[in-house]
Amino acid sequence: MEKKAVYPGSFDPMTNGHVDIIQRGLKIFDKIIVAVLENPKKKTLFSTQDRVRMIREVFRRQDNIEVKAFRGLLADFVRRNRSSTVIRGLRAVSDFEFELQMALMNRTLDSTIETLFMMPSLHFTFLSSSLVKEVFTLGGCIQGLVPAVVERRLTDISRKPKGLKKYV
Ligand code: PNS
């Protein structure tokens, strides 16, 4: 039977740390579903559609990666997609407390769900979507930190009149 895991997140935008976790996850699972959170209450730089589109572009040559948007409870999404494993990346001890809360809440909602924590490559342990947005907005170089498609989209946005300023 196909081993399938769900990798959820905001991915606003996807970083190379996320890409690294997905590629590592594929050493364990046959298929990974990247679940992009659609939360109308949370202000994001990229729309859900944009985030899904960019991630699909990043993995366009890998048919063992599916990208979907989701609303509501992650536990429901995992069940609907006939999986029982959630992958989350852990960069540092500081990530752990919140991740533990989420993992245990998801298990409380559905006792069949297991959360697997994976460590990214050492190169990406400092990396986050919010830092990428901040550095880019302040004119820093983000090459090698995000997929090329994300870098292009950030450049496009920064050329618009309001630019990125209102998001950081
Ligand atoms: O990339 P993020 O923002 O750290 O991802 C957080 C995410 C999307 C995994 C989390 O917010 C989530 O699962 N949201 C769905 C709502 C939900 O299921 N909440 C209860 C369980 S914590």
PDB file of C-alpha atoms and ligand atoms in Angstrom:
ATOM      1  CA  MET A   1       0.000   0.000   0.000  1.00  0.00           C
ATOM      2  CA  GLU A   2       1.159   3.542  -0.824  1.00  0.00           C
ATOM      3  CA  LYS A   3       2.723   5.319   2.178  1.00  0.00           C
ATOM      4  CA  LYS A   4       1.320   8.840   2.193  1.00  0.00           C
ATOM      5  CA  ALA A   5       2.039  11.804   4.486  1.00  0.00           C
ATOM      6  CA  VAL A   6       0.667  15.321   4.766  1.00  0.00           C
ATOM      7  CA  TYR A   7       3.049  18.267   5.113  1.00  0.00           C
ATOM      8  CA  PRO A   8       0.949  21.258   6.240  1.00  0.00           C
ATOM      9  CA  GLY A   9       1.911  24.894   6.586  1.00  0.00           C
ATOM     10  CA  SER A  10       1.293  28.492   5.652  1.00  0.00           C
ATOM     11  CA  PHE A  11       4.163  28.536   3.147  1.00  0.00           C
ATOM     12  CA  ASP A  12       4.038  32.313   2.811  1.00  0.00           C
ATOM     13  CA  PRO A  13       6.288  31.773   0.926  1.00  0.00           C
ATOM     14  CA  MET A  14       7.868  28.334   0.650  1.00  0.00           C
ATOM     15  CA  THR A  15      11.569  28.388   1.580  1.00  0.00           C
ATOM     16  CA  ASN A  16      14.361  25.988   0.719  1.00  0.00           C
ATOM     17  CA  GLY A  17      14.013  24.707   4.298  1.00  0.00           C
ATOM     18  CA  HIS A  18      10.511  23.478   3.417  1.00  0.00           C
ATOM     19  CA  VAL A  19      11.800  21.973   0.158  1.00  0.00           C
ATOM     20  CA  ASP A  20      14.524  20.171   2.105  1.00  0.00           C
ATOM     21  CA  ILE A  21      11.995  18.655   4.534  1.00  0.00           C
ATOM     22  CA  ILE A  22       9.809  17.448   1.656  1.00  0.00           C
ATOM     23  CA  GLN A  23      12.736  15.783  -0.130  1.00  0.00           C
ATOM     24  CA  ARG A  24      13.785  14.107   3.131  1.00  0.00           C
ATOM     25  CA  GLY A  25      10.200  12.998   3.720  1.00  0.00           C
ATOM     26  CA  LEU A  26      10.206  11.248   0.350  1.00  0.00           C
ATOM     27  CA  LYS A  27      12.902   8.912   1.642  1.00  0.00           C
ATOM     28  CA  ILE A  28      10.269   7.566   4.028  1.00  0.00           C
ATOM     29  CA  PHE A  29       6.979   8.071   2.173  1.00  0.00           C
ATOM     30  CA  ASP A  30       5.897   7.219  -1.381  1.00  0.00           C
ATOM     31  CA  LYS A  31       3.855  10.381  -1.622  1.00  0.00           C
ATOM     32  CA  ILE A  32       3.652  13.725   0.177  1.00  0.00           C
ATOM     33  CA  ILE A  33       0.652  16.002   0.071  1.00  0.00           C
ATOM     34  CA  VAL A  34       1.667  19.596   0.709  1.00  0.00           C
ATOM     35  CA  ALA A  35      -1.315  21.178   2.481  1.00  0.00           C
ATOM     36  CA  VAL A  36      -1.403  24.961   2.165  1.00  0.00           C
ATOM     37  CA  LEU A  37      -3.445  26.631   4.893  1.00  0.00           C
ATOM     38  CA  GLU A  38      -6.158  28.971   3.673  1.00  0.00           C
ATOM     39  CA  ASN A  39      -6.984  31.186   6.603  1.00  0.00           C
ATOM     40  CA  PRO A  40      -9.052  34.258   5.728  1.00  0.00           C
ATOM     41  CA  LYS A  41      -8.248  35.751   9.162  1.00  0.00           C
ATOM     42  CA  LYS A  42      -4.492  35.622   8.661  1.00  0.00           C
ATOM     43  CA  LYS A  43      -2.899  38.321   6.519  1.00  0.00           C
ATOM     44  CA  THR A  44      -0.542  36.713   4.063  1.00  0.00           C
ATOM     45  CA  LEU A  45       1.744  38.212   1.450  1.00  0.00           C
ATOM     46  CA  PHE A  46       0.705  35.671  -1.177  1.00  0.00           C
ATOM     47  CA  SER A  47      -2.852  34.531  -1.800  1.00  0.00           C
ATOM     48  CA  THR A  48      -3.618  30.860  -1.230  1.00  0.00           C
ATOM     49  CA  GLN A  49      -3.873  30.356  -4.989  1.00  0.00           C
ATOM     50  CA  ASP A  50      -0.471  31.972  -5.509  1.00  0.00           C
ATOM     51  CA  ARG A  51       1.158  29.851  -2.809  1.00  0.00           C
ATOM     52  CA  VAL A  52      -0.317  26.649  -4.249  1.00  0.00           C
ATOM     53  CA  ARG A  53       0.738  27.662  -7.777  1.00  0.00           C
ATOM     54  CA  MET A  54       4.318  28.438  -6.730  1.00  0.00           C
ATOM     55  CA  ILE A  55       4.727  25.179  -4.824  1.00  0.00           C
ATOM     56  CA  ARG A  56       3.322  23.198  -7.778  1.00  0.00           C
ATOM     57  CA  GLU A  57       5.873  24.938  -9.996  1.00  0.00           C
ATOM     58  CA  VAL A  58       8.717  24.035  -7.606  1.00  0.00           C
ATOM     59  CA  PHE A  59       7.785  20.336  -7.748  1.00  0.00           C
ATOM     60  CA  ARG A  60       6.504  20.196 -11.315  1.00  0.00           C
ATOM     61  CA  ARG A  61       8.824  17.292 -12.177  1.00  0.00           C
ATOM     62  CA  GLN A  62       7.880  15.177  -9.141  1.00  0.00           C
ATOM     63  CA  ASP A  63       4.587  13.366  -9.436  1.00  0.00           C
ATOM     64  CA  ASN A  64       4.945  11.961  -5.911  1.00  0.00           C
ATOM     65  CA  ILE A  65       4.196  15.432  -4.524  1.00  0.00           C
ATOM     66  CA  GLU A  66       0.687  16.811  -4.567  1.00  0.00           C
ATOM     67  CA  VAL A  67      -0.176  20.364  -3.528  1.00  0.00           C
ATOM     68  CA  LYS A  68      -3.601  21.249  -2.142  1.00  0.00           C
ATOM     69  CA  ALA A  69      -5.140  24.152  -0.239  1.00  0.00           C
ATOM     70  CA  PHE A  70      -7.092  23.417   2.916  1.00  0.00           C
ATOM     71  CA  ARG A  71      -9.410  25.222   5.329  1.00  0.00           C
ATOM     72  CA  GLY A  72     -10.532  24.233   8.773  1.00  0.00           C
ATOM     73  CA  LEU A  73      -9.019  21.440  10.793  1.00  0.00           C
ATOM     74  CA  LEU A  74      -5.860  19.751   9.645  1.00  0.00           C
ATOM     75  CA  ALA A  75      -7.081  16.496  11.205  1.00  0.00           C
ATOM     76  CA  ASP A  76     -10.096  16.534   8.846  1.00  0.00           C
ATOM     77  CA  PHE A  77      -7.876  17.207   5.838  1.00  0.00           C
ATOM     78  CA  VAL A  78      -5.575  14.322   6.773  1.00  0.00           C
ATOM     79  CA  ARG A  79      -8.538  11.961   7.108  1.00  0.00           C
ATOM     80  CA  ARG A  80     -10.145  13.156   3.841  1.00  0.00           C
ATOM     81  CA  ASN A  81      -6.884  12.461   2.053  1.00  0.00           C
ATOM     82  CA  ARG A  82      -6.648   8.935   3.474  1.00  0.00           C
ATOM     83  CA  SER A  83      -3.464   9.591   5.380  1.00  0.00           C
ATOM     84  CA  SER A  84      -2.608   9.324   9.066  1.00  0.00           C
ATOM     85  CA  THR A  85       0.805  10.997   9.176  1.00  0.00           C
ATOM     86  CA  VAL A  86       1.639  14.674   9.495  1.00  0.00           C
ATOM     87  CA  ILE A  87       5.188  15.837   8.832  1.00  0.00           C
ATOM     88  CA  ARG A  88       6.488  18.960  10.557  1.00  0.00           C
ATOM     89  CA  GLY A  89       9.962  20.435  10.409  1.00  0.00           C
ATOM     90  CA  LEU A  90      11.792  21.205  13.653  1.00  0.00           C
ATOM     91  CA  ARG A  91      14.556  23.760  13.338  1.00  0.00           C
ATOM     92  CA  ALA A  92      15.422  24.405  16.957  1.00  0.00           C
ATOM     93  CA  VAL A  93      14.274  23.620  20.481  1.00  0.00           C
ATOM     94  CA  SER A  94      12.248  26.832  20.406  1.00  0.00           C
ATOM     95  CA  ASP A  95       9.964  25.282  17.755  1.00  0.00           C
ATOM     96  CA  PHE A  96       9.262  22.291  19.921  1.00  0.00           C
ATOM     97  CA  GLU A  97       6.758  23.575  22.455  1.00  0.00           C
ATOM     98  CA  PHE A  98       4.193  24.796  19.944  1.00  0.00           C
ATOM     99  CA  GLU A  99       4.762  21.802  17.686  1.00  0.00           C
ATOM    100  CA  LEU A 100       4.152  19.446  20.597  1.00  0.00           C
ATOM    101  CA  GLN A 101       0.881  21.237  21.394  1.00  0.00           C
ATOM    102  CA  MET A 102      -0.277  20.955  17.782  1.00  0.00           C
ATOM    103  CA  ALA A 103       0.735  17.303  17.491  1.00  0.00           C
ATOM    104  CA  LEU A 104      -1.100  16.369  20.684  1.00  0.00           C
ATOM    105  CA  MET A 105      -4.170  18.396  19.710  1.00  0.00           C
ATOM    106  CA  ASN A 106      -4.295  16.648  16.349  1.00  0.00           C
ATOM    107  CA  ARG A 107      -3.957  13.293  18.083  1.00  0.00           C
ATOM    108  CA  THR A 108      -6.757  14.259  20.465  1.00  0.00           C
ATOM    109  CA  LEU A 109      -8.974  15.123  17.507  1.00  0.00           C
ATOM    110  CA  ASP A 110      -8.071  11.915  15.719  1.00  0.00           C
ATOM    111  CA  SER A 111      -6.222   9.190  17.613  1.00  0.00           C
ATOM    112  CA  THR A 112      -4.972   7.616  14.382  1.00  0.00           C
ATOM    113  CA  ILE A 113      -2.893  10.665  13.429  1.00  0.00           C
ATOM    114  CA  GLU A 114       0.837  10.526  14.109  1.00  0.00           C
ATOM    115  CA  THR A 115       3.118  13.549  13.737  1.00  0.00           C
ATOM    116  CA  LEU A 116       6.625  13.005  12.478  1.00  0.00           C
ATOM    117  CA  PHE A 117       9.176  15.726  13.247  1.00  0.00           C
ATOM    118  CA  MET A 118      11.994  16.056  10.782  1.00  0.00           C
ATOM    119  CA  MET A 119      15.170  18.143  11.003  1.00  0.00           C
ATOM    120  CA  PRO A 120      16.189  20.219   8.002  1.00  0.00           C
ATOM    121  CA  SER A 121      19.738  20.465   6.745  1.00  0.00           C
ATOM    122  CA  LEU A 122      21.938  22.516   9.076  1.00  0.00           C
ATOM    123  CA  HIS A 123      22.096  25.231   6.367  1.00  0.00           C
ATOM    124  CA  PHE A 124      18.407  25.968   6.852  1.00  0.00           C
ATOM    125  CA  THR A 125      18.001  25.808  10.630  1.00  0.00           C
ATOM    126  CA  PHE A 126      17.812  29.613  10.895  1.00  0.00           C
ATOM    127  CA  LEU A 127      15.453  30.049   7.968  1.00  0.00           C
ATOM    128  CA  SER A 128      11.790  31.118   8.132  1.00  0.00           C
ATOM    129  CA  SER A 129       9.272  32.592   5.709  1.00  0.00           C
ATOM    130  CA  SER A 130       8.954  35.765   7.801  1.00  0.00           C
ATOM    131  CA  LEU A 131      12.728  36.338   7.888  1.00  0.00           C
ATOM    132  CA  VAL A 132      12.893  35.871   4.127  1.00  0.00           C
ATOM    133  CA  LYS A 133      10.188  38.530   3.642  1.00  0.00           C
ATOM    134  CA  GLU A 134      11.911  40.934   6.008  1.00  0.00           C
ATOM    135  CA  VAL A 135      15.383  40.512   4.508  1.00  0.00           C
ATOM    136  CA  PHE A 136      14.070  40.845   0.962  1.00  0.00           C
ATOM    137  CA  THR A 137      12.060  43.963   1.821  1.00  0.00           C
ATOM    138  CA  LEU A 138      15.125  45.590   3.348  1.00  0.00           C
ATOM    139  CA  GLY A 139      17.147  44.900   0.217  1.00  0.00           C
ATOM    140  CA  GLY A 140      19.037  41.794   1.381  1.00  0.00           C
ATOM    141  CA  CYS A 141      19.946  38.901  -0.867  1.00  0.00           C
ATOM    142  CA  ILE A 142      17.768  35.803  -0.521  1.00  0.00           C
ATOM    143  CA  GLN A 143      19.407  33.766  -3.245  1.00  0.00           C
ATOM    144  CA  GLY A 144      19.711  30.115  -2.210  1.00  0.00           C
ATOM    145  CA  LEU A 145      17.166  30.577   0.589  1.00  0.00           C
ATOM    146  CA  VAL A 146      14.009  30.215  -1.506  1.00  0.00           C
ATOM    147  CA  PRO A 147      13.188  28.409  -4.757  1.00  0.00           C
ATOM    148  CA  ALA A 148      13.824  30.501  -7.896  1.00  0.00           C
ATOM    149  CA  VAL A 149      10.096  30.836  -8.613  1.00  0.00           C
ATOM    150  CA  VAL A 150       9.553  32.414  -5.174  1.00  0.00           C
ATOM    151  CA  GLU A 151      12.434  34.818  -5.674  1.00  0.00           C
ATOM    152  CA  ARG A 152      10.949  35.886  -9.015  1.00  0.00           C
ATOM    153  CA  ARG A 153       7.503  36.456  -7.488  1.00  0.00           C
ATOM    154  CA  LEU A 154       8.978  38.491  -4.605  1.00  0.00           C
ATOM    155  CA  THR A 155      10.829  40.636  -7.144  1.00  0.00           C
ATOM    156  CA  ASP A 156       7.575  41.143  -9.115  1.00  0.00           C
ATOM    157  CA  ILE A 157       5.738  42.286  -5.976  1.00  0.00           C
ATOM    158  CA  SER A 158       8.523  44.620  -4.903  1.00  0.00           C
ATOM    159  CA  ARG A 159       8.208  46.444  -8.238  1.00  0.00           C
ATOM    160  CA  LYS A 160       4.556  47.270  -7.565  1.00  0.00           C
ATOM    161  CA  PRO A 161       3.748  50.694  -6.070  1.00  0.00           C
ATOM    162  CA  LYS A 162       3.000  49.493  -2.528  1.00  0.00           C
ATOM    163  CA  GLY A 163       5.746  46.897  -2.745  1.00  0.00           C
ATOM    164  CA  LEU A 164       6.326  44.621   0.216  1.00  0.00           C
ATOM    165  CA  LYS A 165       6.464  47.336   2.870  1.00  0.00           C
ATOM    166  CA  LYS A 166       3.004  46.738   4.301  1.00  0.00           C
ATOM    167  CA  TYR A 167       3.700  43.076   5.034  1.00  0.00           C
ATOM    168  CA  VAL A 168       6.709  43.300   7.341  1.00  0.00           C
TER     169      VAL A 168
HETATM  170  O1  PNS B   1       3.517  27.092   8.601  1.00  0.00           O
HETATM  171  P1  PNS B   1       2.734  27.219   9.867  1.00  0.00           P
HETATM  172  O2  PNS B   1       2.015  28.560   9.919  1.00  0.00           O
HETATM  173  O3  PNS B   1       3.575  26.958  11.095  1.00  0.00           O
HETATM  174  O4  PNS B   1       1.608  26.053   9.829  1.00  0.00           O
HETATM  175  C1  PNS B   1       0.664  25.943  10.861  1.00  0.00           C
HETATM  176  C2  PNS B   1      -0.442  24.926  10.503  1.00  0.00           C
HETATM  177  C3  PNS B   1      -1.038  25.234   9.150  1.00  0.00           C
HETATM  178  C4  PNS B   1       0.153  23.523  10.462  1.00  0.00           C
HETATM  179  C5  PNS B   1      -1.511  25.002  11.619  1.00  0.00           C
HETATM  180  O5  PNS B   1      -1.877  26.325  11.833  1.00  0.00           O
HETATM  181  C6  PNS B   1      -2.775  24.190  11.311  1.00  0.00           C
HETATM  182  O6  PNS B   1      -2.736  22.983  11.276  1.00  0.00           O
HETATM  183  N1  PNS B   1      -3.901  24.885  11.080  1.00  0.00           N
HETATM  184  C7  PNS B   1      -5.174  24.259  10.800  1.00  0.00           C
HETATM  185  C8  PNS B   1      -6.164  24.460  11.950  1.00  0.00           C
HETATM  186  C9  PNS B   1      -6.112  23.310  12.947  1.00  0.00           C
HETATM  187  O7  PNS B   1      -6.222  22.152  12.597  1.00  0.00           O
HETATM  188  N2  PNS B   1      -5.968  23.639  14.247  1.00  0.00           N
HETATM  189  C10 PNS B   1      -5.995  22.703  15.335  1.00  0.00           C
HETATM  190  C11 PNS B   1      -4.774  21.815  15.448  1.00  0.00           C
HETATM  191  S1  PNS B   1      -3.367  22.668  16.021  1.00  0.00           S
END
